[in-house]
PDB file of C-alpha atoms in Angstrom:
ATOM      1  CA  MET A 862     111.858 115.736  85.431  1.00 78.00           C
ATOM      2  CA  LYS A 863     113.355 116.914  82.142  1.00 89.00           C
ATOM      3  CA  PRO A 864     111.976 120.207  80.820  1.00 94.00           C
ATOM      4  CA  GLU A 865     110.112 120.404  77.543  1.00 95.00           C
ATOM      5  CA  ILE A 866     111.791 122.751  75.044  1.00 96.00           C
ATOM      6  CA  ARG A 867     109.575 124.508  72.513  1.00 95.00           C
ATOM      7  CA  ILE A 868     109.078 127.713  70.545  1.00 93.00           C
ATOM      8  CA  ALA A 869     107.219 130.347  72.549  1.00 93.00           C
ATOM      9  CA  LYS A 870     103.680 131.327  71.573  1.00 91.00           C
ATOM     10  CA  GLU A 871     101.853 134.605  72.115  1.00 88.00           C
ATOM     11  CA  GLU A 872      99.919 133.099  75.027  1.00 92.00           C
ATOM     12  CA  ASP A 873     103.291 132.572  76.802  1.00 93.00           C
ATOM     13  CA  LEU A 874     103.793 136.345  76.994  1.00 92.00           C
ATOM     14  CA  PRO A 875     102.646 136.861  80.630  1.00 93.00           C
ATOM     15  CA  ALA A 876     104.867 134.025  81.879  1.00 94.00           C
ATOM     16  CA  LEU A 877     107.850 135.278  79.841  1.00 92.00           C
ATOM     17  CA  ILE A 878     107.480 138.760  81.319  1.00 90.00           C
ATOM     18  CA  GLU A 879     107.186 137.307  84.821  1.00 93.00           C
ATOM     19  CA  LEU A 880     110.316 135.179  84.340  1.00 94.00           C
ATOM     20  CA  ASP A 881     112.216 138.173  82.964  1.00 91.00           C
ATOM     21  CA  ASN A 882     111.198 140.241  86.004  1.00 89.00           C
ATOM     22  CA  ILE A 883     112.408 137.492  88.350  1.00 91.00           C
ATOM     23  CA  CYS A 884     115.715 136.903  86.552  1.00 88.00           C
ATOM     24  CA  ILE A 885     116.800 140.369  85.480  1.00 82.00           C
ATOM     25  CA  LYS A 886     116.958 143.352  87.778  1.00 72.00           C
ATOM     26  CA  GLU A 887     118.175 145.914  85.240  1.00 69.00           C
ATOM     27  CA  GLU A 888     117.769 146.305  81.498  1.00 66.00           C
ATOM     28  CA  LYS A 889     114.866 143.884  81.238  1.00 69.00           C
ATOM     29  CA  PHE A 890     112.429 143.903  78.344  1.00 73.00           C
ATOM     30  CA  HIS A 891     109.261 145.915  78.569  1.00 75.00           C
ATOM     31  CA  LYS A 892     105.920 144.342  77.661  1.00 79.00           C
ATOM     32  CA  LYS A 893     105.901 146.100  74.261  1.00 81.00           C
ATOM     33  CA  GLN A 894     109.323 144.633  73.443  1.00 81.00           C
ATOM     34  CA  TRP A 895     108.068 141.132  74.244  1.00 81.00           C
ATOM     35  CA  GLU A 896     104.921 141.753  72.174  1.00 79.00           C
ATOM     36  CA  TYR A 897     107.146 142.713  69.246  1.00 79.00           C
ATOM     37  CA  LEU A 898     109.626 139.851  69.650  1.00 78.00           C
ATOM     38  CA  LEU A 899     107.131 137.010  69.678  1.00 77.00           C
ATOM     39  CA  PRO A 900     105.119 137.514  66.498  1.00 70.00           C
ATOM     40  CA  LYS A 901     106.862 140.251  64.511  1.00 71.00           C
ATOM     41  CA  ALA A 902     110.597 140.526  64.942  1.00 72.00           C
ATOM     42  CA  LYS A 903     113.214 138.479  63.146  1.00 86.00           C
ATOM     43  CA  SER A 904     113.733 136.467  66.271  1.00 88.00           C
ATOM     44  CA  LEU A 905     113.327 133.088  67.842  1.00 91.00           C
ATOM     45  CA  VAL A 906     111.994 132.750  71.390  1.00 93.00           C
ATOM     46  CA  VAL A 907     112.551 129.320  72.918  1.00 96.00           C
ATOM     47  CA  ILE A 908     111.211 128.235  76.288  1.00 96.00           C
ATOM     48  CA  ALA A 909     111.816 125.445  78.772  1.00 97.00           C
ATOM     49  CA  SER A 910     108.809 124.337  80.780  1.00 97.00           C
ATOM     50  CA  ILE A 911     107.859 121.707  83.311  1.00 95.00           C
ATOM     51  CA  ASP A 912     104.195 120.823  83.732  1.00 94.00           C
ATOM     52  CA  GLY A 913     103.274 123.891  81.685  1.00 92.00           C
ATOM     53  CA  ASN A 914     105.290 126.285  83.883  1.00 95.00           C
ATOM     54  CA  ILE A 915     107.963 128.272  82.051  1.00 96.00           C
ATOM     55  CA  ILE A 916     111.272 127.899  83.893  1.00 97.00           C
ATOM     56  CA  GLY A 917     113.640 129.163  81.216  1.00 97.00           C
ATOM     57  CA  SER A 918     113.680 131.256  78.071  1.00 96.00           C
ATOM     58  CA  MET A 919     116.047 132.266  75.353  1.00 95.00           C
ATOM     59  CA  VAL A 920     115.669 135.103  72.840  1.00 93.00           C
ATOM     60  CA  ILE A 921     117.721 134.882  69.675  1.00 94.00           C
ATOM     61  CA  LEU A 922     117.839 137.690  67.114  1.00 92.00           C
ATOM     62  CA  LEU A 923     118.193 136.270  63.615  1.00 92.00           C
ATOM     63  CA  ARG A 924     120.068 137.846  60.732  1.00 86.00           C
ATOM     64  CA  LYS A 925     119.427 135.255  58.070  1.00 77.00           C
ATOM     65  CA  HIS A 926     120.811 137.339  55.177  1.00 82.00           C
ATOM     66  CA  ILE A 927     124.282 137.163  56.776  1.00 83.00           C
ATOM     67  CA  ALA A 928     123.737 133.814  58.564  1.00 89.00           C
ATOM     68  CA  ASN A 929     124.375 135.335  62.002  1.00 93.00           C
ATOM     69  CA  ALA A 930     122.369 134.975  65.192  1.00 95.00           C
ATOM     70  CA  ARG A 931     122.670 136.867  68.457  1.00 94.00           C
ATOM     71  CA  ILE A 932     121.534 135.386  71.726  1.00 95.00           C
ATOM     72  CA  TYR A 933     119.901 138.351  73.381  1.00 91.00           C
ATOM     73  CA  ILE A 934     118.567 136.811  76.575  1.00 90.00           C
ATOM     74  CA  LEU A 935     119.007 133.534  78.420  1.00 94.00           C
ATOM     75  CA  ASN A 936     116.823 133.372  81.538  1.00 94.00           C
ATOM     76  CA  VAL A 937     116.536 130.468  83.968  1.00 95.00           C
ATOM     77  CA  HIS A 938     114.326 130.722  87.030  1.00 96.00           C
ATOM     78  CA  PRO A 939     116.549 130.959  90.149  1.00 94.00           C
ATOM     79  CA  ALA A 940     114.944 127.833  91.636  1.00 94.00           C
ATOM     80  CA  CYS A 941     115.934 125.846  88.530  1.00 94.00           C
ATOM     81  CA  ARG A 942     119.515 127.022  88.074  1.00 91.00           C
ATOM     82  CA  ARG A 943     122.371 124.518  88.106  1.00 91.00           C
ATOM     83  CA  ALA A 944     119.951 121.829  86.921  1.00 93.00           C
ATOM     84  CA  GLY A 945     120.935 121.880  83.234  1.00 94.00           C
ATOM     85  CA  VAL A 946     118.050 124.058  81.999  1.00 96.00           C
ATOM     86  CA  GLY A 947     120.327 126.708  80.479  1.00 95.00           C
ATOM     87  CA  SER A 948     122.482 124.030  78.908  1.00 96.00           C
ATOM     88  CA  LEU A 949     119.446 122.279  77.413  1.00 97.00           C
ATOM     89  CA  LEU A 950     118.102 125.559  76.000  1.00 97.00           C
ATOM     90  CA  MET A 951     121.527 126.356  74.570  1.00 96.00           C
ATOM     91  CA  ASP A 952     122.062 122.883  73.038  1.00 96.00           C
ATOM     92  CA  THR A 953     118.608 122.823  71.452  1.00 96.00           C
ATOM     93  CA  THR A 954     118.932 126.330  70.054  1.00 95.00           C
ATOM     94  CA  LEU A 955     122.473 125.893  68.725  1.00 96.00           C
ATOM     95  CA  LYS A 956     121.450 122.685  66.941  1.00 95.00           C
ATOM     96  CA  PHE A 957     118.461 124.461  65.387  1.00 94.00           C
ATOM     97  CA  LEU A 958     120.628 127.382  64.262  1.00 94.00           C
ATOM     98  CA  LYS A 959     123.276 125.108  62.758  1.00 95.00           C
ATOM     99  CA  ASP A 960     120.641 122.960  61.008  1.00 94.00           C
ATOM    100  CA  SER A 961     119.051 126.169  59.655  1.00 92.00           C
ATOM    101  CA  GLY A 962     122.301 127.308  58.055  1.00 93.00           C
ATOM    102  CA  TYR A 963     123.473 129.893  60.554  1.00 94.00           C
ATOM    103  CA  LYS A 964     127.246 130.205  60.671  1.00 94.00           C
ATOM    104  CA  LYS A 965     127.933 132.481  63.622  1.00 95.00           C
ATOM    105  CA  VAL A 966     126.338 133.072  67.026  1.00 96.00           C
ATOM    106  CA  THR A 967     127.230 135.891  69.399  1.00 97.00           C
ATOM    107  CA  ILE A 968     126.305 136.738  72.967  1.00 96.00           C
ATOM    108  CA  GLU A 969     127.277 139.311  75.569  1.00 94.00           C
ATOM    109  CA  THR A 970     127.408 138.852  79.320  1.00 93.00           C
ATOM    110  CA  GLY A 971     128.514 140.861  82.298  1.00 91.00           C
ATOM    111  CA  ILE A 972     132.241 140.706  82.873  1.00 93.00           C
ATOM    112  CA  ASN A 973     131.698 139.229  86.358  1.00 91.00           C
ATOM    113  CA  ASN A 974     128.916 136.769  85.461  1.00 90.00           C
ATOM    114  CA  GLN A 975     131.059 133.675  85.894  1.00 93.00           C
ATOM    115  CA  ALA A 976     128.182 131.175  85.788  1.00 91.00           C
ATOM    116  CA  ALA A 977     127.064 132.456  82.386  1.00 92.00           C
ATOM    117  CA  LEU A 978     130.632 132.614  81.081  1.00 95.00           C
ATOM    118  CA  ASN A 979     131.239 129.016  82.175  1.00 95.00           C
ATOM    119  CA  LEU A 980     128.114 127.859  80.337  1.00 95.00           C
ATOM    120  CA  TYR A 981     128.951 129.693  77.132  1.00 96.00           C
ATOM    121  CA  ILE A 982     132.573 128.548  77.112  1.00 96.00           C
ATOM    122  CA  SER A 983     131.440 124.958  77.750  1.00 96.00           C
ATOM    123  CA  LYS A 984     129.387 125.220  74.536  1.00 96.00           C
ATOM    124  CA  GLY A 985     132.390 126.370  72.499  1.00 96.00           C
ATOM    125  CA  PHE A 986     132.010 130.145  72.672  1.00 97.00           C
ATOM    126  CA  GLU A 987     135.170 132.218  72.965  1.00 97.00           C
ATOM    127  CA  VAL A 988     135.572 135.732  74.298  1.00 96.00           C
ATOM    128  CA  ASP A 989     136.662 137.939  71.433  1.00 95.00           C
ATOM    129  CA  ARG A 990     136.518 141.352  73.095  1.00 95.00           C
ATOM    130  CA  ILE A 991     135.539 143.391  76.122  1.00 95.00           C
ATOM    131  CA  LEU A 992     132.754 145.935  75.668  1.00 94.00           C
ATOM    132  CA  LYS A 993     133.503 148.887  77.939  1.00 95.00           C
ATOM    133  CA  LYS A 994     130.525 150.527  79.662  1.00 90.00           C
ATOM    134  CA  TYR A 995     128.168 148.221  77.761  1.00 87.00           C
ATOM    135  CA  TYR A 996     125.359 148.334  80.307  1.00 85.00           C
ATOM    136  CA  LYS A 997     123.319 151.375  81.341  1.00 82.00           C
ATOM    137  CA  THR A 998     124.843 151.018  84.794  1.00 83.00           C
ATOM    138  CA  GLY A 999     128.291 151.543  83.253  1.00 87.00           C
ATOM    139  CA  GLY A1000     129.317 147.910  83.654  1.00 87.00           C
ATOM    140  CA  ASP A1001     131.547 146.159  81.134  1.00 92.00           C
ATOM    141  CA  ALA A1002     130.587 143.042  79.202  1.00 93.00           C
ATOM    142  CA  LYS A1003     132.364 140.221  77.454  1.00 96.00           C
ATOM    143  CA  HIS A1004     131.413 139.600  73.822  1.00 96.00           C
ATOM    144  CA  LEU A1005     131.563 135.921  72.886  1.00 97.00           C
ATOM    145  CA  VAL A1006     131.458 134.230  69.490  1.00 97.00           C
ATOM    146  CA  LEU A1007     130.735 130.704  68.306  1.00 97.00           C
ATOM    147  CA  MET A1008     131.286 129.641  64.711  1.00 96.00           C
ATOM    148  CA  LEU A1009     128.829 126.853  63.836  1.00 94.00           C
ATOM    149  CA  THR A1010     130.426 125.770  60.570  1.00 80.00           C
ATOM    150  CA  ASP A1011     133.414 123.876  61.910  1.00 60.00           C
ATOM    151  CA  GLY A1012     133.057 124.195  65.687  1.00 47.00           C
ATOM    152  CA  LYS A1013     135.870 126.740  65.904  1.00 47.00           C
ATOM    153  CA  THR A1014     135.424 130.346  66.904  1.00 43.00           C
ATOM    154  CA  LYS A1015     137.034 133.405  65.406  1.00 41.00           C
TER     155      LYS A1015
END
Protein backbone atom coordinates (compact mmCIF):
# COMPACT_ATOMS: atom_id res chain seq x y z
CA MET A 1 0.00 0.00 0.00
CA LYS A 2 1.33 3.42 -0.99
CA PRO A 3 1.68 5.91 1.87
CA GLU A 4 -0.31 9.12 1.96
CA ILE A 5 1.91 12.22 2.03
CA ARG A 6 0.56 15.32 3.76
CA ILE A 7 1.49 18.34 5.86
CA ALA A 8 1.63 17.52 9.56
CA LYS A 9 -0.98 18.94 11.92
CA GLU A 10 -0.72 19.72 15.62
CA GLU A 11 -2.65 16.55 16.47
CA ASP A 12 0.19 14.55 14.82
CA LEU A 13 2.61 15.72 17.52
CA PRO A 14 2.50 12.58 19.74
CA ALA A 15 3.09 10.29 16.75
CA LEU A 16 5.91 12.50 15.43
CA ILE A 17 7.66 12.41 18.80
CA GLU A 18 7.22 8.64 18.99
CA LEU A 19 8.66 8.17 15.49
CA ASP A 20 11.59 10.45 16.32
CA ASN A 21 12.30 8.42 19.47
CA ILE A 22 12.27 5.18 17.46
CA CYS A 23 14.44 6.49 14.61
CA ILE A 24 16.98 8.70 16.35
CA LYS A 25 19.04 7.64 19.32
CA GLU A 26 20.98 10.87 19.80
CA GLU A 27 20.24 14.52 19.09
CA LYS A 28 16.50 14.01 18.72
CA PHE A 29 14.00 16.82 19.10
CA HIS A 30 12.43 17.49 22.45
CA LYS A 31 8.66 17.92 22.76
CA LYS A 32 9.01 21.72 23.01
CA GLN A 33 10.98 21.79 19.74
CA TRP A 34 8.24 19.83 17.99
CA GLU A 35 5.59 22.12 19.49
CA TYR A 36 7.48 25.09 18.06
CA LEU A 37 8.13 23.56 14.64
CA LEU A 38 4.56 22.62 13.81
CA PRO A 39 2.62 25.85 14.25
CA LYS A 40 5.19 28.62 14.76
CA ALA A 41 8.53 28.14 13.08
CA LYS A 42 9.37 28.95 9.49
CA SER A 43 9.26 25.28 8.68
CA LEU A 44 7.41 22.61 6.81
CA VAL A 45 6.70 19.25 8.44
CA VAL A 46 5.63 16.55 5.99
CA ILE A 47 4.48 13.09 6.99
CA ALA A 48 3.94 9.73 5.33
CA SER A 49 1.17 7.60 6.77
CA ILE A 50 -0.59 4.33 6.09
CA ASP A 51 -4.05 3.79 7.53
CA GLY A 52 -3.55 6.85 9.73
CA ASN A 53 -0.26 5.58 11.21
CA ILE A 54 2.72 7.89 10.68
CA ILE A 55 5.59 5.89 9.20
CA GLY A 56 7.80 8.73 8.01
CA SER A 57 8.42 12.41 8.57
CA MET A 58 10.48 15.20 7.17
CA VAL A 59 11.24 18.59 8.74
CA ILE A 60 12.33 21.36 6.41
CA LEU A 61 13.47 24.76 7.67
CA LEU A 62 12.46 27.48 5.23
CA ARG A 63 14.39 30.65 4.48
CA LYS A 64 12.07 32.21 1.95
CA HIS A 65 13.84 35.59 1.85
CA ILE A 66 16.92 33.88 0.36
CA ALA A 67 15.01 31.03 -1.34
CA ASN A 68 16.90 28.35 0.62
CA ALA A 69 15.54 25.35 2.48
CA ARG A 70 17.31 22.98 4.85
CA ILE A 71 16.12 19.46 5.40
CA TYR A 72 16.56 19.07 9.12
CA ILE A 73 15.16 15.60 9.71
CA LEU A 74 14.12 12.67 7.55
CA ASN A 75 12.72 9.81 9.64
CA VAL A 76 11.36 6.51 8.35
CA HIS A 77 10.13 3.86 10.75
CA PRO A 78 12.63 0.94 10.76
CA ALA A 79 9.89 -1.51 9.70
CA CYS A 80 9.19 0.61 6.61
CA ARG A 81 12.72 1.30 5.42
CA ARG A 82 13.82 0.22 1.95
CA ALA A 83 10.20 0.46 0.79
CA GLY A 84 10.45 3.86 -0.91
CA VAL A 85 8.97 5.94 1.93
CA GLY A 86 12.01 8.21 2.24
CA SER A 87 12.16 8.60 -1.52
CA LEU A 88 8.47 9.49 -1.71
CA LEU A 89 8.82 12.06 1.08
CA MET A 90 11.87 13.52 -0.63
CA ASP A 91 10.26 13.66 -4.11
CA THR A 92 7.08 15.27 -2.80
CA THR A 93 8.95 17.83 -0.73
CA LEU A 94 11.48 18.75 -3.43
CA LYS A 95 8.66 19.29 -5.94
CA PHE A 96 6.82 21.52 -3.45
CA LEU A 97 9.98 23.53 -2.74
CA LYS A 98 10.77 23.98 -6.43
CA ASP A 99 7.16 24.94 -7.24
CA SER A 100 7.28 27.44 -4.34
CA GLY A 101 10.34 29.20 -5.75
CA TYR A 102 13.07 27.76 -3.57
CA LYS A 103 16.41 27.59 -5.35
CA LYS A 104 18.65 25.64 -2.99
CA VAL A 105 18.18 22.76 -0.55
CA THR A 106 20.78 21.54 1.93
CA ILE A 107 21.02 18.57 4.26
CA GLU A 108 23.60 17.05 6.57
CA THR A 109 24.08 13.38 7.38
CA GLY A 110 26.54 11.29 9.31
CA ILE A 111 29.67 10.53 7.35
CA ASN A 112 29.01 6.78 7.66
CA ASN A 113 25.26 6.84 6.97
CA GLN A 114 25.51 5.22 3.56
CA ALA A 115 21.78 4.54 3.16
CA ALA A 116 20.96 8.22 3.64
CA LEU A 117 23.82 9.33 1.39
CA ASN A 118 22.63 6.97 -1.36
CA LEU A 119 19.11 8.40 -1.16
CA TYR A 120 20.25 12.01 -1.25
CA ILE A 121 22.68 11.45 -4.11
CA SER A 122 19.97 9.60 -6.05
CA LYS A 123 17.86 12.78 -5.79
CA GLY A 124 20.65 14.95 -7.21
CA PHE A 125 22.32 16.18 -4.03
CA GLU A 126 26.10 16.52 -4.05
CA VAL A 127 28.48 16.54 -1.12
CA ASP A 128 30.08 19.96 -0.95
CA ARG A 129 32.01 19.66 2.31
CA ILE A 130 32.74 17.64 5.41
CA LEU A 131 31.66 19.11 8.74
CA LYS A 132 34.19 18.04 11.36
CA LYS A 133 32.83 17.17 14.81
CA TYR A 134 29.34 18.21 13.69
CA TYR A 135 27.46 16.01 16.14
CA LYS A 136 27.51 16.25 19.94
CA THR A 137 29.16 12.84 19.97
CA GLY A 138 32.07 14.31 17.99
CA GLY A 139 31.10 12.56 14.76
CA ASP A 140 31.65 14.17 11.37
CA ALA A 141 28.91 14.87 8.85
CA LYS A 142 28.64 15.39 5.13
CA HIS A 143 26.93 18.59 3.97
CA LEU A 144 24.99 18.11 0.74
CA VAL A 145 23.47 20.66 -1.62
CA LEU A 146 20.84 20.51 -4.34
CA MET A 147 20.16 23.44 -6.65
CA LEU A 148 16.51 23.35 -7.75
CA THR A 149 16.75 25.92 -10.53
CA ASP A 150 18.49 23.85 -13.18
CA GLY A 151 18.97 20.47 -11.49
CA LYS A 152 22.68 21.06 -10.99
CA THR A 153 24.35 21.47 -7.63
CA LYS A 154 27.05 23.90 -6.64
